[in-house]
Coordinates of C-alpha atoms and ligand atoms in Angstrom, one line a residue:
Chain A
M1007 CA 33.2 31.5 -55.8
N1008 CA 29.9 31.3 -58.5
S1009 CA 28.4 33.7 -59.7
F1010 CA 24.3 33.3 -59.2
F1011 CA 24.0 32.5 -62.9
T1012 CA 26.0 29.9 -62.7
F1013 CA 24.6 28.5 -59.3
I1014 CA 21.0 28.6 -60.9
N1015 CA 21.7 27.4 -64.3
S1016 CA 23.6 23.9 -63.1
S1017 CA 21.7 20.8 -62.5
V1018 CA 20.6 21.1 -58.8
G1019 CA 20.2 25.1 -58.5
K1020 CA 17.6 24.2 -61.7
K1021 CA 15.7 21.8 -59.2
L1022 CA 16.5 24.3 -56.5
L1023 CA 14.4 26.7 -58.4
M1024 CA 11.7 24.2 -59.6
S1025 CA 11.5 23.2 -55.2
L1026 CA 10.5 27.1 -54.5
T1027 CA 8.5 27.6 -57.1
G1028 CA 6.5 24.6 -56.7
L1029 CA 6.4 25.3 -53.0
F1030 CA 4.7 28.6 -53.5
L1031 CA 2.6 27.2 -55.5
S1032 CA 1.6 25.0 -52.9
L1033 CA 1.3 27.9 -50.4
F1034 CA -1.4 29.4 -53.4
L1035 CA -3.7 26.0 -53.0
I1036 CA -4.7 27.2 -49.1
V1037 CA -5.2 30.5 -49.9
H1038 CA -7.0 29.8 -52.9
L1039 CA -9.2 26.6 -51.1
A1040 CA -9.9 28.5 -48.1
G1041 CA -11.6 31.6 -50.3
N1042 CA -13.2 28.9 -52.3
L1043 CA -14.3 26.9 -49.7
L1044 CA -17.1 30.0 -49.3
V1045 CA -19.0 29.0 -52.6
L1046 CA -20.3 26.2 -49.7
R1047 CA -21.8 28.8 -47.0
Q1048 CA -25.4 28.9 -47.2
D1049 CA -26.4 32.9 -48.0
G1050 CA -26.7 32.6 -51.2
G1051 CA -22.9 33.0 -52.6
E1052 CA -22.8 36.2 -50.7
S1053 CA -19.7 36.3 -48.8
F1054 CA -18.2 34.1 -51.5
N1055 CA -18.5 37.2 -53.6
T1056 CA -17.7 39.9 -51.4
Y1057 CA -14.2 37.7 -51.2
A1058 CA -14.0 37.5 -55.0
H1059 CA -14.5 41.4 -55.4
F1060 CA -12.1 41.7 -52.6
M1061 CA -9.8 39.8 -54.6
G1062 CA -10.4 41.4 -57.5
G1063 CA -10.2 44.9 -56.6
N1064 CA -7.1 44.6 -53.6
P1065 CA -3.9 46.3 -55.1
L1066 CA -2.0 44.0 -52.4
V1067 CA -3.9 40.7 -54.1
R1068 CA -3.4 41.7 -57.7
T1069 CA 0.4 42.6 -57.3
L1070 CA 0.8 38.9 -55.5
E1071 CA -1.1 37.8 -58.3
I1072 CA 1.5 39.0 -61.0
G1073 CA 3.9 37.3 -58.6
L1074 CA 1.8 33.9 -58.6
F1075 CA 2.1 33.7 -62.5
L1076 CA 5.5 34.8 -62.8
F1077 CA 6.2 31.6 -59.9
I1078 CA 3.7 29.2 -62.6
A1079 CA 5.8 30.4 -65.3
V1080 CA 9.1 29.6 -64.1
H1081 CA 8.2 26.6 -62.7
I1082 CA 6.6 25.8 -66.7
V1083 CA 9.5 26.9 -68.5
N1084 CA 12.4 25.5 -66.3
G1085 CA 9.9 22.4 -66.0
V1086 CA 10.0 21.6 -69.5
R1087 CA 13.9 22.6 -69.9
I1088 CA 15.3 20.2 -67.5
W1089 CA 12.4 17.8 -69.2
W1090 CA 14.2 18.3 -72.1
Q1091 CA 17.8 18.0 -70.7
N1092 CA 16.9 14.6 -68.9
R1093 CA 16.0 13.2 -71.6
K1094 CA 19.2 14.3 -73.6
A1095 CA 21.2 11.9 -71.6
R1096 CA 19.8 9.2 -71.5
G1097 CA 21.0 9.2 -75.4
K1098 CA 19.6 5.6 -76.8
R1099 CA 16.7 3.9 -75.2
Y1100 CA 16.7 0.9 -73.0
D1101 CA 15.3 -2.2 -75.2
V1102 CA 13.7 -3.2 -71.3
Y1103 CA 13.4 -0.7 -68.7
R1104 CA 11.9 -2.1 -65.2
L1105 CA 11.6 1.6 -63.8
D1106 CA 8.0 -0.1 -62.1
E1107 CA 10.2 -1.9 -59.7
N1108 CA 12.6 0.4 -58.3
T1109 CA 10.8 3.8 -57.9
T1110 CA 6.9 4.9 -57.2
L1111 CA 4.4 5.3 -59.8
P1112 CA 3.9 9.4 -59.1
S1113 CA 7.6 9.9 -59.3
R1114 CA 7.6 8.9 -63.0
M1115 CA 4.9 10.3 -63.7
M1116 CA 5.7 13.9 -63.2
A1117 CA 6.3 15.4 -67.0
L1118 CA 2.9 14.0 -67.7
S1119 CA 0.5 14.8 -64.8
A1120 CA 2.5 18.0 -64.9
S1121 CA 1.5 18.7 -68.7
L1122 CA -2.5 17.9 -67.6
V1123 CA -2.6 20.2 -65.0
L1124 CA -1.3 22.6 -67.1
L1125 CA -4.6 22.0 -69.5
F1126 CA -7.2 22.1 -66.4
L1127 CA -5.0 25.6 -65.7
V1128 CA -5.9 26.9 -69.1
V1129 CA -9.8 25.4 -68.6
H1130 CA -10.0 26.7 -65.3
L1131 CA -8.9 30.1 -65.8
R1132 CA -10.8 30.7 -69.0
K1133 CA -13.5 29.6 -67.3
F1134 CA -13.4 31.4 -63.8
W1135 CA -10.6 33.9 -63.6
V1136 CA -11.5 35.2 -67.4
P1137 CA -14.8 36.3 -66.5
A1138 CA -14.2 37.7 -63.2
R1139 CA -11.4 39.9 -63.8
F1140 CA -11.7 41.1 -67.6
E1141 CA -15.3 40.2 -69.0
G1142 CA -17.2 42.0 -65.9
E1143 CA -18.6 38.9 -64.4
Q1144 CA -20.0 39.8 -60.7
N1145 CA -21.8 36.9 -59.9
M1146 CA -18.9 34.7 -59.2
A1147 CA -20.9 32.2 -57.2
G1148 CA -23.5 32.2 -59.4
L1149 CA -21.2 30.9 -62.1
V1150 CA -19.8 28.6 -60.1
V1151 CA -22.6 27.1 -59.3
T1152 CA -23.9 27.1 -63.1
T1153 CA -20.9 25.8 -64.2
F1154 CA -20.7 22.7 -61.6
Q1155 CA -24.2 22.1 -62.9
N1156 CA -22.8 20.5 -65.8
G1157 CA -21.7 17.1 -65.4
W1158 CA -18.7 16.7 -67.6
Y1159 CA -17.1 19.9 -66.0
V1160 CA -17.6 17.8 -62.4
L1161 CA -15.9 15.0 -63.4
F1162 CA -13.0 17.3 -65.2
Y1163 CA -12.5 19.2 -62.1
L1164 CA -12.2 15.4 -60.1
I1165 CA -9.8 14.3 -62.9
A1166 CA -8.0 17.1 -62.7
L1167 CA -7.7 17.6 -58.6
V1168 CA -6.2 13.5 -58.8
V1169 CA -4.2 14.2 -61.1
L1170 CA -2.9 17.3 -58.9
G1171 CA -2.8 15.1 -56.0
Y1172 CA -0.3 12.5 -57.9
H1173 CA 2.1 15.4 -58.7
L1174 CA 1.9 16.9 -55.0
R1175 CA 2.5 13.1 -54.0
H1176 CA 6.0 13.0 -55.9
G1177 CA 6.7 16.7 -55.8
F1178 CA 6.3 18.1 -51.8
Q1179 CA 8.4 15.7 -50.5
S1180 CA 10.6 15.7 -53.4
A1181 CA 11.3 19.8 -53.1
F1182 CA 12.1 19.3 -49.4
Q1183 CA 15.1 16.5 -51.0
T1184 CA 16.3 18.8 -53.3
F1185 CA 16.5 21.3 -50.5
G1186 CA 19.0 19.2 -48.3
W1187 CA 16.4 18.5 -45.3
K1188 CA 15.4 15.3 -46.1
T1189 CA 17.2 13.5 -43.5
K1190 CA 16.4 10.4 -41.5
R1191 CA 15.0 13.2 -38.7
Y1192 CA 12.4 15.1 -40.9
A1193 CA 11.2 12.7 -43.6
G1194 CA 8.7 11.1 -41.6
L1195 CA 7.8 15.0 -40.4
I1196 CA 7.6 15.8 -44.2
E1197 CA 5.7 13.3 -45.9
F1198 CA 3.2 14.0 -42.5
A1199 CA 3.1 17.5 -44.5
A1200 CA 3.0 16.1 -47.9
A1201 CA 0.1 14.3 -47.2
F1202 CA -1.9 17.6 -46.4
F1203 CA -1.4 18.6 -49.5
W1204 CA -1.4 15.7 -51.7
L1205 CA -4.2 14.4 -50.1
V1206 CA -6.5 16.8 -47.8
I1207 CA -6.2 19.4 -50.1
P1208 CA -7.6 17.8 -53.2
V1209 CA -10.5 16.1 -51.3
L1210 CA -11.6 19.7 -49.6
F1211 CA -11.4 21.1 -53.4
A1212 CA -13.4 18.8 -55.3
C1213 CA -16.5 18.7 -52.1
I1214 CA -16.9 22.0 -53.8
P1215 CA -18.1 20.7 -57.3
L1216 CA -19.3 17.2 -56.0
Y1217 CA -21.5 19.7 -53.4
V1218 CA -22.9 22.2 -55.9
Y1219 CA -23.7 19.4 -58.6
L1220 CA -25.2 16.7 -55.8
T1221 CA -27.4 19.6 -54.2
G1222 CA -28.4 20.9 -57.6
G1223 CA -26.9 24.4 -56.3
A1224 CA -30.1 25.1 -54.7
A1225 CA -28.8 25.6 -51.4
V1226 CA -26.3 27.5 -52.2
A1227 CA -27.4 29.9 -54.9
S1228 CA -30.4 31.3 -54.0
L1229 CA -29.1 33.8 -56.5
R1230 CA -29.6 37.6 -55.7
Chain B
M1411 CA 18.7 -24.3 -67.2
K1412 CA 18.3 -23.5 -70.7
I1413 CA 18.5 -20.4 -70.6
T1414 CA 17.8 -17.8 -74.1
L1415 CA 20.2 -14.5 -74.3
K1416 CA 19.3 -11.7 -76.1
V1417 CA 22.4 -9.7 -76.1
W1418 CA 23.2 -6.0 -77.2
R1419 CA 26.2 -6.3 -80.2
Q1420 CA 28.2 -3.7 -81.1
K1421 CA 31.7 -3.6 -82.6
D1422 CA 32.7 -0.1 -81.8
Q1423 CA 31.6 3.1 -81.3
N1424 CA 30.3 3.8 -84.4
D1425 CA 28.4 0.7 -85.3
E1426 CA 25.4 1.0 -85.3
G1427 CA 24.3 -2.2 -82.8
R1428 CA 21.3 -4.5 -82.6
F1429 CA 20.5 -7.5 -80.7
V1430 CA 21.6 -11.1 -81.5
E1431 CA 19.9 -14.3 -79.8
Y1432 CA 21.9 -17.0 -77.8
T1433 CA 21.4 -20.2 -76.0
A1434 CA 23.1 -21.3 -73.1
D1435 CA 22.4 -25.0 -72.2
H1436 CA 23.1 -27.0 -69.2
V1437 CA 23.5 -23.5 -67.1
S1438 CA 23.7 -24.4 -63.6
P1439 CA 21.8 -22.6 -60.9
D1440 CA 24.8 -22.3 -59.1
M1441 CA 26.7 -20.7 -61.3
S1442 CA 27.5 -16.7 -61.6
F1443 CA 25.9 -14.3 -64.4
L1444 CA 29.4 -13.5 -65.6
E1445 CA 30.1 -17.2 -65.1
M1446 CA 27.2 -18.1 -67.3
L1447 CA 28.4 -15.6 -70.1
D1448 CA 32.1 -17.1 -69.8
V1449 CA 30.4 -20.5 -71.6
V1450 CA 28.1 -18.2 -74.2
N1451 CA 31.7 -16.6 -75.1
I1452 CA 33.7 -20.4 -74.8
G1453 CA 31.3 -21.4 -77.5
L1454 CA 31.0 -18.9 -79.3
V1455 CA 34.9 -18.5 -79.6
K1456 CA 34.8 -22.0 -81.0
K1457 CA 32.5 -21.5 -83.7
G1458 CA 35.1 -19.0 -84.5
E1459 CA 32.6 -15.8 -83.7
T1460 CA 33.9 -12.8 -81.2
P1461 CA 33.1 -13.5 -77.7
V1462 CA 30.5 -10.9 -76.1
A1463 CA 32.7 -8.1 -74.4
F1464 CA 32.3 -7.1 -70.8
D1465 CA 34.5 -5.7 -68.1
H1466 CA 35.0 -7.4 -65.0
D1467 CA 37.6 -7.6 -62.6
C1468 CA 37.7 -8.8 -58.9
R1469 CA 33.8 -10.7 -59.3
E1470 CA 33.7 -10.4 -55.2
G1471 CA 31.9 -6.8 -55.6
I1472 CA 34.6 -4.5 -55.1
C1473 CA 35.9 -3.6 -57.8
G1474 CA 33.0 -1.7 -59.6
S1475 CA 34.5 -3.2 -63.1
C1476 CA 31.6 -4.9 -64.1
G1477 CA 27.6 -3.8 -65.0
M1478 CA 24.8 -4.5 -67.3
M1479 CA 21.5 -3.8 -67.7
I1480 CA 19.6 -7.0 -67.2
N1481 CA 16.2 -7.4 -68.1
G1482 CA 15.6 -3.3 -67.2
R1483 CA 17.6 -3.6 -64.2
A1484 CA 20.7 -1.9 -63.1
H1485 CA 23.0 -5.2 -62.1
G1486 CA 20.1 -7.5 -62.7
P1487 CA 17.2 -8.7 -60.0
G1488 CA 18.2 -8.4 -56.6
R1489 CA 19.8 -5.8 -54.4
G1490 CA 23.2 -4.7 -53.0
I1491 CA 24.9 -6.9 -55.6
A1492 CA 26.9 -5.9 -58.5
T1493 CA 26.5 -8.4 -61.7
C1494 CA 29.1 -10.4 -60.5
Q1495 CA 27.6 -11.7 -57.4
L1496 CA 24.4 -11.9 -59.4
H1497 CA 23.4 -16.0 -60.0
M1498 CA 21.9 -17.9 -62.3
R1499 CA 19.5 -19.7 -59.3
S1500 CA 18.0 -16.1 -59.7
F1501 CA 16.6 -16.9 -62.6
R1502 CA 14.4 -20.0 -64.2
D1503 CA 14.8 -22.4 -66.5
G1504 CA 13.8 -21.5 -70.1
D1505 CA 13.7 -17.8 -68.7
T1506 CA 14.7 -15.3 -71.8
I1507 CA 16.9 -12.7 -70.3
V1508 CA 17.5 -9.4 -71.6
I1509 CA 21.1 -8.0 -71.6
E1510 CA 22.2 -3.6 -72.3
P1511 CA 24.9 -1.9 -71.9
W1512 CA 24.8 1.2 -69.7
R1513 CA 22.5 3.6 -71.4
S1514 CA 23.8 7.6 -70.6
N1515 CA 25.2 9.8 -73.2
A1516 CA 27.9 10.2 -70.7
F1517 CA 28.7 6.3 -70.9
P1518 CA 29.2 5.7 -74.6
V1519 CA 29.3 2.3 -75.6
L1520 CA 33.1 1.3 -76.7
K1521 CA 32.3 -2.6 -77.0
D1522 CA 28.6 -4.8 -76.4
L1523 CA 28.2 -4.0 -72.8
M1524 CA 31.5 -2.2 -72.5
V1525 CA 31.0 1.1 -71.7
D1526 CA 33.3 4.4 -71.3
R1527 CA 33.0 5.8 -67.8
T1528 CA 36.2 8.3 -68.0
S1529 CA 33.0 10.8 -67.4
F1530 CA 33.3 9.3 -63.4
D1531 CA 37.0 9.8 -63.6
R1532 CA 36.5 13.1 -64.7
I1533 CA 34.4 14.2 -61.9
M1534 CA 36.4 12.5 -59.3
Q1535 CA 39.9 14.9 -61.0
A1536 CA 37.7 17.8 -60.6
G1537 CA 37.9 17.6 -56.6
G1538 CA 37.4 14.7 -55.1
Y1539 CA 40.4 14.5 -53.1
T1540 CA 42.5 16.4 -50.1
S1541 CA 45.6 18.0 -51.5
A1542 CA 47.2 18.3 -47.9
K1543 CA 50.3 16.7 -47.8
T1544 CA 49.5 14.0 -45.2
G1545 CA 53.3 13.0 -43.9
G1546 CA 53.5 9.6 -42.3
V1547 CA 50.7 7.1 -40.8
P1548 CA 49.2 9.8 -37.7
D1549 CA 48.4 7.7 -33.9
G1550 CA 45.5 6.0 -34.4
N1551 CA 43.2 8.4 -32.0
A1552 CA 45.4 11.4 -32.9
I1553 CA 42.1 13.3 -35.0
L1554 CA 38.9 12.3 -32.8
I1555 CA 35.9 11.5 -35.0
P1556 CA 32.4 11.0 -33.4
K1557 CA 31.5 7.3 -34.1
P1558 CA 28.3 7.8 -36.0
V1559 CA 29.8 10.3 -38.3
A1560 CA 32.9 8.3 -39.0
D1561 CA 30.2 5.5 -40.3
E1562 CA 28.2 7.5 -42.1
A1563 CA 31.6 8.4 -44.4
F1564 CA 32.2 4.9 -44.2
D1565 CA 28.9 4.6 -45.9
A1566 CA 29.6 6.9 -48.0
A1567 CA 33.7 6.0 -49.0
A1568 CA 31.6 2.0 -49.9
C1569 CA 30.7 3.7 -53.2
I1570 CA 32.7 1.4 -56.3
G1571 CA 31.6 3.8 -59.1
C1572 CA 30.3 1.6 -60.9
G1573 CA 27.6 3.6 -62.5
A1574 CA 25.1 2.2 -61.8
C1575 CA 22.9 4.3 -60.2
V1576 CA 23.3 6.5 -64.0
A1577 CA 22.1 3.4 -65.6
A1578 CA 19.0 3.4 -63.3
C1579 CA 17.7 6.9 -62.9
P1580 CA 15.2 8.0 -65.5
N1581 CA 17.1 11.1 -66.0
S1582 CA 20.5 9.8 -66.6
S1583 CA 22.1 11.2 -63.4
A1584 CA 25.4 11.0 -61.7
M1585 CA 24.0 12.4 -58.2
L1586 CA 24.2 9.1 -56.2
F1587 CA 28.2 9.1 -57.1
V1588 CA 29.3 12.6 -56.9
S1589 CA 27.0 12.3 -53.5
A1590 CA 29.0 9.7 -52.0
K1591 CA 31.8 11.7 -53.2
V1592 CA 31.5 14.6 -51.5
S1593 CA 29.7 13.4 -48.3
Q1594 CA 33.2 11.1 -47.5
L1595 CA 34.9 14.1 -48.0
A1596 CA 32.9 16.7 -46.0
L1597 CA 32.2 14.6 -42.8
L1598 CA 36.4 14.1 -42.1
P1599 CA 38.7 16.9 -40.7
Q1600 CA 40.7 16.1 -43.6
G1601 CA 38.3 17.0 -46.0
Q1602 CA 37.2 20.5 -44.8
A1603 CA 39.7 22.6 -46.6
E1604 CA 38.5 22.1 -50.2
R1605 CA 35.0 21.5 -48.7
T1606 CA 33.1 24.3 -51.1
A1607 CA 35.8 24.6 -54.0
R1608 CA 35.3 20.5 -54.0
V1609 CA 31.4 20.8 -53.9
Q1610 CA 31.0 22.9 -56.8
R1611 CA 33.9 21.9 -59.2
M1612 CA 33.0 18.1 -58.9
I1613 CA 29.1 19.4 -59.6
A1614 CA 30.3 21.5 -62.2
Q1615 CA 31.9 18.2 -63.9
M1616 CA 28.8 16.1 -63.5
D1617 CA 26.6 19.0 -65.9
E1618 CA 29.8 19.7 -68.2
E1619 CA 29.5 15.7 -68.9
K1620 CA 26.0 16.0 -69.6
F1621 CA 24.8 14.0 -67.4
G1622 CA 21.1 14.8 -66.3
S1623 CA 19.2 16.6 -63.2
C1624 CA 18.1 14.6 -60.3
S1625 CA 14.2 13.9 -59.6
N1626 CA 14.1 12.0 -56.8
T1627 CA 12.8 8.7 -58.2
Y1628 CA 15.6 6.7 -56.2
A1629 CA 16.1 4.4 -58.6
C1630 CA 19.9 4.2 -57.8
E1631 CA 19.5 3.6 -53.9
A1632 CA 17.6 0.3 -55.2
E1633 CA 20.1 -0.6 -57.6
C1634 CA 22.8 0.7 -55.6
P1635 CA 25.4 -2.3 -55.0
K1636 CA 27.2 -0.7 -52.1
Q1637 CA 23.5 0.8 -51.0
I1638 CA 24.7 4.2 -51.2
S1639 CA 21.6 6.0 -49.2
V1640 CA 20.2 9.0 -51.4
T1641 CA 20.5 11.0 -47.8
H1642 CA 24.1 12.0 -49.3
I1643 CA 22.0 13.7 -52.0
A1644 CA 20.1 15.4 -49.6
R1645 CA 23.6 15.9 -48.3
L1646 CA 25.1 17.2 -51.2
N1647 CA 22.3 19.2 -51.8
R1648 CA 23.1 21.0 -48.7
E1649 CA 26.7 21.4 -49.1
F1650 CA 26.1 23.0 -52.6
V1651 CA 24.0 25.9 -51.2
A1652 CA 25.8 26.2 -48.3
S1653 CA 28.8 26.4 -50.8
Q1654 CA 27.5 29.8 -52.4
F1655 CA 27.5 32.3 -49.3
Ligands
HEM2498 C1 -12.4 23.0 -57.6 C2 -12.1 23.5 -56.8 C3 -12.0 24.8 -57.2 C4 -12.7 26.0 -57.8 C5 -14.4 26.0 -57.3 C6 -11.7 26.9 -58.1 C7 -12.2 28.5 -58.8 C8 -11.7 29.7 -59.1 C9 -12.4 30.5 -59.4 C10 -13.2 31.1 -58.7 C11 -11.3 31.2 -59.4 C12 -11.3 32.9 -60.0 C13 -10.9 33.7 -58.3 C14 -11.2 35.2 -58.7 O1 -10.0 35.9 -59.0 O2 -12.3 35.8 -58.5 C15 -9.5 30.8 -59.7 C16 -8.6 31.3 -60.4 C17 -7.7 30.3 -60.1 N1 -7.7 29.1 -59.8 FE1 -9.2 27.7 -59.1 N2 -10.7 27.0 -59.0 C18 -10.3 25.6 -57.7 C19 -9.2 24.6 -58.1 C20 -7.6 24.6 -58.2 C21 -6.9 24.4 -58.9 C22 -6.7 22.8 -58.0 C23 -5.9 25.0 -59.0 C24 -4.7 24.9 -59.3 C25 -3.4 24.7 -59.4 C26 -6.4 26.4 -59.7 C27 -5.3 27.5 -59.8 C28 -6.0 29.0 -59.8 C29 -5.0 29.7 -60.3 C30 -4.2 29.9 -60.6 C31 -6.4 30.8 -60.5 C32 -6.2 32.2 -60.9 C33 -5.9 32.9 -59.1 C34 -5.7 34.5 -59.3 O3 -7.0 34.8 -59.4 O4 -4.7 34.4 -59.4 N3 -7.4 26.7 -58.9 N4 -10.4 29.3 -58.9
SF4_2499 S1 26.9 5.4 -56.1 FE1 26.4 2.9 -56.2 S2 25.5 2.4 -58.6 FE2 26.4 4.7 -58.0 S3 28.9 4.4 -59.1 FE3 28.8 4.6 -56.7 S4 28.1 2.4 -55.9 FE4 27.9 2.9 -58.4
FES2500 S1 34.0 -7.5 -61.1 FE1 34.6 -5.9 -59.7 S2 32.7 -5.3 -58.5 FE2 31.9 -6.8 -60.1

């Protein structure tokens, strides 16, 4: 029998690790979205701020947060490793290579969409997470509203969400193929669930910056 | 038809290699792609030049010898065909056709369009067999196998080991080939005895040969001359996970 190390370092093992961490991050999106939609409540940002304080103070959440960052790190490091090994496996490149005739765009763009989501993540964490965690920012709703008064931020978030949608368009169903669950019987069900992650979640996320921008934030925060 | 060919020429494994242009006049749309190359080669021999080397044997899509990248597609345009089953009617008068060998570090180019596919043989040697003594031919229905299972195993067994899956894959992954071989035996009673060792050894050998990791783009399924389904890759993944316990 294989040792666990051999297993996880095999080509299939590395893909399994990618799928597990990827699906975990997708689940995080649900929690993150549910919390963030509180910004839209017409209560001067009160519910969202209460939620943000709870997330910042609760020891269980803080522990999960460490796990989340760990998963992101594994997802990224493992992803770069696979990408590099796959590049090397080809050797000399084709002069003419028509992947556009037999693969989907999102599947070909995984490395690019991943890099862009990472770029977004850096900007996003600097903008919201660092102030909340390290700079003592109390009024997170206020920060969200002021940020999204700036059209450039809104545009940046919208693009990032489209890119995230692309990443998940291929990634979510691909994870189930890697687990070996994408059999003829379940393929339809998996595609259906996938649409929730690549389409519904990004669209709902996009509602936040768009709403704040279009209403000028007035309705959201008659900020205390 | 008049066709311009841009063909990869490479003297041997150490040669750099380069594209050379040839013109094929009087090409009939009824010719197979390999016949067209034969005619070009006759012309080259007459001029005292070395003919373009390419692998072929059965020329009816059953042996798996032939295979080249034609205009960026493994086995050329069309589905479910090997290069030998491609006909010139798939092209138009005046077309330029770019022909390259399979590209993968695990398939080093030997000469022109011929590649060394012994990495596939080594994967097979690692576990693509059953070592049970079978004795004489058993009675027809001595071992009962449900028809759908037999069909699925038969579909997997159709793989001819041509390597188009590797050539087409953006990651040069051999998963479709290995999954076909593992599936075929995992589905049948005769394959059970070595089931766990087989999947582990074959995947270990596949990694040893430095094939890439599957990213589920399914370019392999699209170009496979035997239309081996990627559901076999799902089964391979399942078999591999199950073999760990
Ligand atoms: C446009 C919609 C989004 C808004 C308004 C938003 C807002 C925020 C805010 C306010 C925080 C700080 C939470 C706190 O700790 O108090 C945060 C953290 C975070 N966001 Fe977003 N976010 C959005 C989309 C995304 C997307 C698409 C991702 C991609 C995966 C993402 C990943 C993260 C991560 C990883 C954190 C750190 C989570 C933690 O606190 O542990 N966010 N976001
Ligand atoms: S799986 Fe298909 S493409 Fe790959 S080696 Fe077998 S027959 Fe050729
Ligand atoms: S020559 Fe035998 S498959 Fe093409």
